[in-house]
PDB file of C-alpha atoms in Angstrom:
ATOM      1  CA  UNK A   1      -6.138   1.260   4.847  1.00 84.00           C
ATOM      2  CA  UNK A   2      -4.450   0.156   8.179  1.00 89.00           C
ATOM      3  CA  UNK A   3      -4.380  -2.638  10.670  1.00 89.00           C
ATOM      4  CA  UNK A   4      -6.176  -1.465  12.707  1.00 91.00           C
ATOM      5  CA  UNK A   5      -9.586  -1.448   9.736  1.00 89.00           C
ATOM      6  CA  UNK A   6      -9.566  -4.357   8.561  1.00 91.00           C
ATOM      7  CA  UNK A   7      -8.301  -6.238  12.738  1.00 91.00           C
ATOM      8  CA  UNK A   8     -11.765  -7.511  14.958  1.00 92.00           C
ATOM      9  CA  UNK A   9     -13.985  -7.668  10.974  1.00 93.00           C
ATOM     10  CA  UNK A  10     -15.836 -10.807  10.976  1.00 94.00           C
ATOM     11  CA  UNK A  11     -15.361 -12.388   7.777  1.00 93.00           C
ATOM     12  CA  UNK A  12     -17.944 -13.658   5.363  1.00 92.00           C
ATOM     13  CA  UNK A  13     -17.506 -16.316   2.879  1.00 91.00           C
ATOM     14  CA  UNK A  14     -20.547 -17.697   0.626  1.00 87.00           C
ATOM     15  CA  UNK A  15     -22.789 -15.307   2.535  1.00 88.00           C
ATOM     16  CA  UNK A  16     -22.052 -17.086   6.157  1.00 91.00           C
ATOM     17  CA  UNK A  17     -19.544 -15.868   8.877  1.00 92.00           C
ATOM     18  CA  UNK A  18     -16.100 -18.157   9.327  1.00 91.00           C
ATOM     19  CA  UNK A  19     -14.585 -16.546  11.800  1.00 92.00           C
ATOM     20  CA  UNK A  20     -13.226 -13.051  12.774  1.00 94.00           C
ATOM     21  CA  UNK A  21      -9.381 -11.022  11.325  1.00 94.00           C
ATOM     22  CA  UNK A  22      -6.743 -11.147  14.302  1.00 93.00           C
ATOM     23  CA  UNK A  23      -4.059  -9.607  12.290  1.00 92.00           C
ATOM     24  CA  UNK A  24      -1.968 -10.161   8.940  1.00 94.00           C
ATOM     25  CA  UNK A  25       0.838 -12.006   7.564  1.00 93.00           C
ATOM     26  CA  UNK A  26       3.170  -9.983   5.402  1.00 93.00           C
ATOM     27  CA  UNK A  27       6.668 -10.792   3.172  1.00 89.00           C
ATOM     28  CA  UNK A  28       9.879 -10.175   4.267  1.00 85.00           C
ATOM     29  CA  UNK A  29      11.604  -9.022   0.856  1.00 84.00           C
ATOM     30  CA  UNK A  30       8.650  -7.428  -0.449  1.00 85.00           C
ATOM     31  CA  UNK A  31       6.332  -5.920   1.955  1.00 88.00           C
ATOM     32  CA  UNK A  32       3.311  -7.090   0.461  1.00 91.00           C
ATOM     33  CA  UNK A  33       0.490  -8.295   2.576  1.00 93.00           C
ATOM     34  CA  UNK A  34       0.085 -11.803   1.613  1.00 93.00           C
ATOM     35  CA  UNK A  35      -2.924 -13.281   4.406  1.00 93.00           C
ATOM     36  CA  UNK A  36      -5.386 -12.815   6.580  1.00 93.00           C
ATOM     37  CA  UNK A  37      -4.585 -14.454  10.354  1.00 93.00           C
ATOM     38  CA  UNK A  38      -8.597 -14.899  11.490  1.00 93.00           C
ATOM     39  CA  UNK A  39     -10.229 -17.197  14.732  1.00 92.00           C
ATOM     40  CA  UNK A  40     -12.944 -19.262  14.312  1.00 90.00           C
ATOM     41  CA  UNK A  41     -14.899 -17.230  16.967  1.00 88.00           C
ATOM     42  CA  UNK A  42     -14.809 -13.738  18.393  1.00 86.00           C
ATOM     43  CA  UNK A  43     -13.653 -14.873  21.401  1.00 87.00           C
ATOM     44  CA  UNK A  44     -11.153 -16.458  20.616  1.00 86.00           C
ATOM     45  CA  UNK A  45      -7.847 -14.532  20.905  1.00 82.00           C
ATOM     46  CA  UNK A  46      -5.739 -17.045  18.980  1.00 86.00           C
ATOM     47  CA  UNK A  47      -5.646 -17.196  14.967  1.00 89.00           C
ATOM     48  CA  UNK A  48      -6.241 -20.301  13.624  1.00 89.00           C
ATOM     49  CA  UNK A  49      -6.609 -20.624  10.101  1.00 91.00           C
ATOM     50  CA  UNK A  50      -5.150 -17.999   6.800  1.00 92.00           C
ATOM     51  CA  UNK A  51      -6.664 -17.331   3.684  1.00 93.00           C
ATOM     52  CA  UNK A  52      -4.390 -15.482   0.617  1.00 90.00           C
ATOM     53  CA  UNK A  53      -5.506 -11.558   0.323  1.00 90.00           C
ATOM     54  CA  UNK A  54      -6.272 -12.729  -3.362  1.00 89.00           C
ATOM     55  CA  UNK A  55      -9.569 -13.906  -1.878  1.00 90.00           C
ATOM     56  CA  UNK A  56     -10.844 -10.354  -0.327  1.00 90.00           C
ATOM     57  CA  UNK A  57     -13.340  -8.969  -2.451  1.00 90.00           C
ATOM     58  CA  UNK A  58     -14.094  -5.884   0.382  1.00 89.00           C
ATOM     59  CA  UNK A  59     -13.814  -4.502   2.821  1.00 89.00           C
ATOM     60  CA  UNK A  60     -16.022  -2.427   4.392  1.00 88.00           C
ATOM     61  CA  UNK A  61     -18.087  -3.076   7.788  1.00 90.00           C
ATOM     62  CA  UNK A  62     -16.807  -7.045   7.184  1.00 92.00           C
ATOM     63  CA  UNK A  63     -14.486  -8.827   4.881  1.00 92.00           C
ATOM     64  CA  UNK A  64     -15.798 -10.454   2.103  1.00 92.00           C
ATOM     65  CA  UNK A  65     -14.347 -13.047   0.225  1.00 91.00           C
ATOM     66  CA  UNK A  66     -14.825 -14.687  -2.845  1.00 89.00           C
ATOM     67  CA  UNK A  67     -14.090 -18.183  -1.909  1.00 87.00           C
ATOM     68  CA  UNK A  68     -13.332 -19.867   1.395  1.00 85.00           C
ATOM     69  CA  UNK A  69      -9.422 -21.168   0.788  1.00 83.00           C
ATOM     70  CA  UNK A  70      -7.637 -22.227   3.729  1.00 82.00           C
ATOM     71  CA  UNK A  71      -4.225 -21.588   3.400  1.00 84.00           C
ATOM     72  CA  UNK A  72      -0.786 -22.949   5.453  1.00 84.00           C
ATOM     73  CA  UNK A  73       1.624 -19.303   5.597  1.00 81.00           C
ATOM     74  CA  UNK A  74       4.769 -19.622   4.971  1.00 82.00           C
ATOM     75  CA  UNK A  75       7.639 -17.303   4.456  1.00 83.00           C
ATOM     76  CA  UNK A  76       5.622 -15.082   6.383  1.00 88.00           C
ATOM     77  CA  UNK A  77       6.098 -12.257   9.389  1.00 90.00           C
ATOM     78  CA  UNK A  78       2.963 -12.379  11.022  1.00 92.00           C
ATOM     79  CA  UNK A  79       1.857  -9.073  12.159  1.00 93.00           C
ATOM     80  CA  UNK A  80      -1.109  -8.461  15.427  1.00 93.00           C
ATOM     81  CA  UNK A  81      -2.021  -5.876  17.052  1.00 93.00           C
ATOM     82  CA  UNK A  82      -0.316  -5.344  21.074  1.00 93.00           C
ATOM     83  CA  UNK A  83       2.398  -7.801  19.644  1.00 94.00           C
ATOM     84  CA  UNK A  84       4.843  -6.362  21.743  1.00 96.00           C
ATOM     85  CA  UNK A  85       8.082  -4.366  19.726  1.00 95.00           C
ATOM     86  CA  UNK A  86      11.208  -5.040  20.013  1.00 95.00           C
ATOM     87  CA  UNK A  87      15.112  -2.819  19.448  1.00 92.00           C
ATOM     88  CA  UNK A  88      18.083  -5.371  18.225  1.00 89.00           C
ATOM     89  CA  UNK A  89      19.514  -4.704  21.192  1.00 89.00           C
ATOM     90  CA  UNK A  90      16.653  -5.957  23.274  1.00 89.00           C
ATOM     91  CA  UNK A  91      15.428  -2.417  24.108  1.00 92.00           C
ATOM     92  CA  UNK A  92      11.998  -2.462  24.426  1.00 95.00           C
ATOM     93  CA  UNK A  93       9.948   0.137  22.271  1.00 94.00           C
ATOM     94  CA  UNK A  94       5.927  -0.594  23.144  1.00 95.00           C
ATOM     95  CA  UNK A  95       3.208  -2.796  21.501  1.00 96.00           C
ATOM     96  CA  UNK A  96       2.500  -3.012  17.334  1.00 95.00           C
ATOM     97  CA  UNK A  97      -0.992  -0.614  17.686  1.00 95.00           C
ATOM     98  CA  UNK A  98      -1.035  -0.008  13.769  1.00 94.00           C
ATOM     99  CA  UNK A  99       0.038  -0.893   9.980  1.00 94.00           C
ATOM    100  CA  UNK A 100      -0.394   1.307   7.703  1.00 92.00           C
ATOM    101  CA  UNK A 101      -1.090  -0.923   4.334  1.00 91.00           C
ATOM    102  CA  UNK A 102      -1.195   1.063   0.877  1.00 88.00           C
ATOM    103  CA  UNK A 103      -1.993  -1.450  -1.343  1.00 87.00           C
ATOM    104  CA  UNK A 104      -2.000  -4.561  -0.062  1.00 88.00           C
ATOM    105  CA  UNK A 105       2.422  -3.114   0.763  1.00 90.00           C
ATOM    106  CA  UNK A 106       2.588  -2.495   4.484  1.00 91.00           C
ATOM    107  CA  UNK A 107       4.367   0.769   4.733  1.00 88.00           C
ATOM    108  CA  UNK A 108       4.830   1.758   8.214  1.00 90.00           C
ATOM    109  CA  UNK A 109       4.467   0.374  11.346  1.00 93.00           C
ATOM    110  CA  UNK A 110       2.988   2.264  14.300  1.00 94.00           C
ATOM    111  CA  UNK A 111       3.781   1.862  18.518  1.00 95.00           C
ATOM    112  CA  UNK A 112       1.745   2.843  21.217  1.00 95.00           C
ATOM    113  CA  UNK A 113       4.530   5.206  22.130  1.00 93.00           C
ATOM    114  CA  UNK A 114       3.373   6.826  18.857  1.00 90.00           C
ATOM    115  CA  UNK A 115       6.800   6.242  16.887  1.00 92.00           C
ATOM    116  CA  UNK A 116       7.164   4.953  13.539  1.00 91.00           C
ATOM    117  CA  UNK A 117       9.343   2.251  12.191  1.00 89.00           C
ATOM    118  CA  UNK A 118       8.961   1.674   8.185  1.00 85.00           C
ATOM    119  CA  UNK A 119       8.410  -2.167   7.363  1.00 86.00           C
ATOM    120  CA  UNK A 120      12.640  -2.324   5.929  1.00 82.00           C
ATOM    121  CA  UNK A 121      13.162  -2.333   9.534  1.00 86.00           C
ATOM    122  CA  UNK A 122      11.758  -5.454  10.302  1.00 89.00           C
ATOM    123  CA  UNK A 123      13.722  -8.459  11.340  1.00 88.00           C
ATOM    124  CA  UNK A 124      11.102 -10.884  12.989  1.00 85.00           C
ATOM    125  CA  UNK A 125       7.238 -11.339  13.687  1.00 86.00           C
ATOM    126  CA  UNK A 126       5.899 -13.857  14.796  1.00 81.00           C
ATOM    127  CA  UNK A 127       4.421 -13.762  18.435  1.00 86.00           C
ATOM    128  CA  UNK A 128       6.967 -10.261  18.977  1.00 92.00           C
ATOM    129  CA  UNK A 129       8.080  -8.034  16.755  1.00 93.00           C
ATOM    130  CA  UNK A 130      11.418  -7.982  16.302  1.00 93.00           C
ATOM    131  CA  UNK A 131      13.388  -4.764  14.434  1.00 92.00           C
ATOM    132  CA  UNK A 132      16.695  -4.646  12.642  1.00 86.00           C
ATOM    133  CA  UNK A 133      19.801  -2.112  13.554  1.00 77.00           C
ATOM    134  CA  UNK A 134      18.846   0.929  11.549  1.00 69.00           C
ATOM    135  CA  UNK A 135      21.523   1.271   8.522  1.00 64.00           C
ATOM    136  CA  UNK A 136      22.847   5.001   7.340  1.00 65.00           C
ATOM    137  CA  UNK A 137      20.452   5.549   3.974  1.00 67.00           C
ATOM    138  CA  UNK A 138      20.677   4.188   1.151  1.00 74.00           C
ATOM    139  CA  UNK A 139      22.628   0.948   2.471  1.00 72.00           C
ATOM    140  CA  UNK A 140      20.618  -1.997   2.247  1.00 71.00           C
ATOM    141  CA  UNK A 141      17.288  -0.673   0.268  1.00 75.00           C
ATOM    142  CA  UNK A 142      16.337  -3.161  -3.422  1.00 74.00           C
ATOM    143  CA  UNK A 143      17.860  -1.085  -6.635  1.00 75.00           C
ATOM    144  CA  UNK A 144      15.060  -0.409  -8.864  1.00 73.00           C
ATOM    145  CA  UNK A 145      14.448  -2.611 -11.749  1.00 69.00           C
ATOM    146  CA  UNK A 146      15.255   0.336 -14.097  1.00 69.00           C
ATOM    147  CA  UNK A 147      17.958   1.625 -12.837  1.00 73.00           C
ATOM    148  CA  UNK A 148      20.268  -1.805 -12.307  1.00 71.00           C
ATOM    149  CA  UNK A 149      21.553  -1.134 -16.198  1.00 69.00           C
ATOM    150  CA  UNK A 150      22.781   2.103 -15.308  1.00 66.00           C
ATOM    151  CA  UNK A 151      24.834   1.098 -12.627  1.00 67.00           C
ATOM    152  CA  UNK A 152      27.852  -1.221 -12.842  1.00 63.00           C
ATOM    153  CA  UNK A 153      27.585  -3.744  -9.950  1.00 61.00           C
ATOM    154  CA  UNK A 154      24.447  -6.572 -12.736  1.00 59.00           C
ATOM    155  CA  UNK A 155      24.601  -8.747 -10.264  1.00 68.00           C
ATOM    156  CA  UNK A 156      23.841  -6.289  -6.884  1.00 71.00           C
ATOM    157  CA  UNK A 157      20.376  -6.368  -5.907  1.00 74.00           C
ATOM    158  CA  UNK A 158      20.530  -4.024  -3.269  1.00 78.00           C
ATOM    159  CA  UNK A 159      22.781  -0.849  -2.361  1.00 82.00           C
ATOM    160  CA  UNK A 160      25.786  -1.551  -0.917  1.00 82.00           C
ATOM    161  CA  UNK A 161      29.391   0.471  -0.726  1.00 83.00           C
ATOM    162  CA  UNK A 162      30.244  -0.878  -4.177  1.00 84.00           C
ATOM    163  CA  UNK A 163      27.587   0.354  -4.932  1.00 84.00           C
ATOM    164  CA  UNK A 164      28.087   3.354  -4.661  1.00 86.00           C
ATOM    165  CA  UNK A 165      31.754   3.409  -5.597  1.00 86.00           C
ATOM    166  CA  UNK A 166      29.647   2.449  -9.621  1.00 84.00           C
ATOM    167  CA  UNK A 167      26.853   4.663  -9.428  1.00 85.00           C
ATOM    168  CA  UNK A 168      29.638   7.513  -8.722  1.00 88.00           C
ATOM    169  CA  UNK A 169      31.502   6.655 -11.093  1.00 88.00           C
ATOM    170  CA  UNK A 170      29.245   7.126 -13.672  1.00 86.00           C
ATOM    171  CA  UNK A 171      27.881   9.785 -12.601  1.00 88.00           C
ATOM    172  CA  UNK A 172      24.680   8.531 -11.574  1.00 85.00           C
ATOM    173  CA  UNK A 173      24.495   8.434  -8.271  1.00 85.00           C
ATOM    174  CA  UNK A 174      21.950  11.513  -7.890  1.00 86.00           C
ATOM    175  CA  UNK A 175      19.733   9.561 -10.340  1.00 85.00           C
ATOM    176  CA  UNK A 176      20.167   6.224  -7.984  1.00 84.00           C
ATOM    177  CA  UNK A 177      19.650   8.502  -4.726  1.00 82.00           C
ATOM    178  CA  UNK A 178      16.460   9.405  -6.613  1.00 83.00           C
ATOM    179  CA  UNK A 179      14.718   6.175  -7.382  1.00 81.00           C
ATOM    180  CA  UNK A 180      14.483   4.707  -4.102  1.00 79.00           C
ATOM    181  CA  UNK A 181      12.288   5.885  -1.786  1.00 73.00           C
ATOM    182  CA  UNK A 182      11.343   7.759   0.034  1.00 70.00           C
ATOM    183  CA  UNK A 183      12.030   9.961  -3.843  1.00 74.00           C
ATOM    184  CA  UNK A 184      11.027   7.290  -6.042  1.00 67.00           C
ATOM    185  CA  UNK A 185      11.208   9.249  -9.187  1.00 65.00           C
ATOM    186  CA  UNK A 186      11.480   7.382 -12.292  1.00 62.00           C
ATOM    187  CA  UNK A 187      14.441   8.660 -14.768  1.00 54.00           C
TER     188      UNK A 187
END
């Protein structure tokens, strides 16, 4: 699914039109889509309310909710089609054209310039999207839970240089690397 697939669709709850979806709120830790950001009327561009994605019953020509429980979106990045995208240094990279979503987890951001960025590169999002500086692969990625026991640095939750050195000492570097995206191998 893509953000374009749900943007500007009417939102229904209990058979009544409640508003129009304008964007999504995602967690910057897990990249899970947590909220639908909605406007009360189709002509309104600003959002009035948010609903949790757990309330979504179906997404077809409209978005059907099992219940309407308005929530306050907290600790989330707000993504809207047309929001400007900037690099960490301040360079303009285009506008948000789409956001790829798999099983309600955001995977990549697409600009109108045709560039695709991993959601792991999101630094801040609200009225504009700011991307992090690119780090050398795989520094900064979360270590999958099954690999934590193989790596000596158990207090670390992300890949750092000491974690890579420990993996080399334990002859587990290849297993660690293959367990990280984009490989995601379960060893």
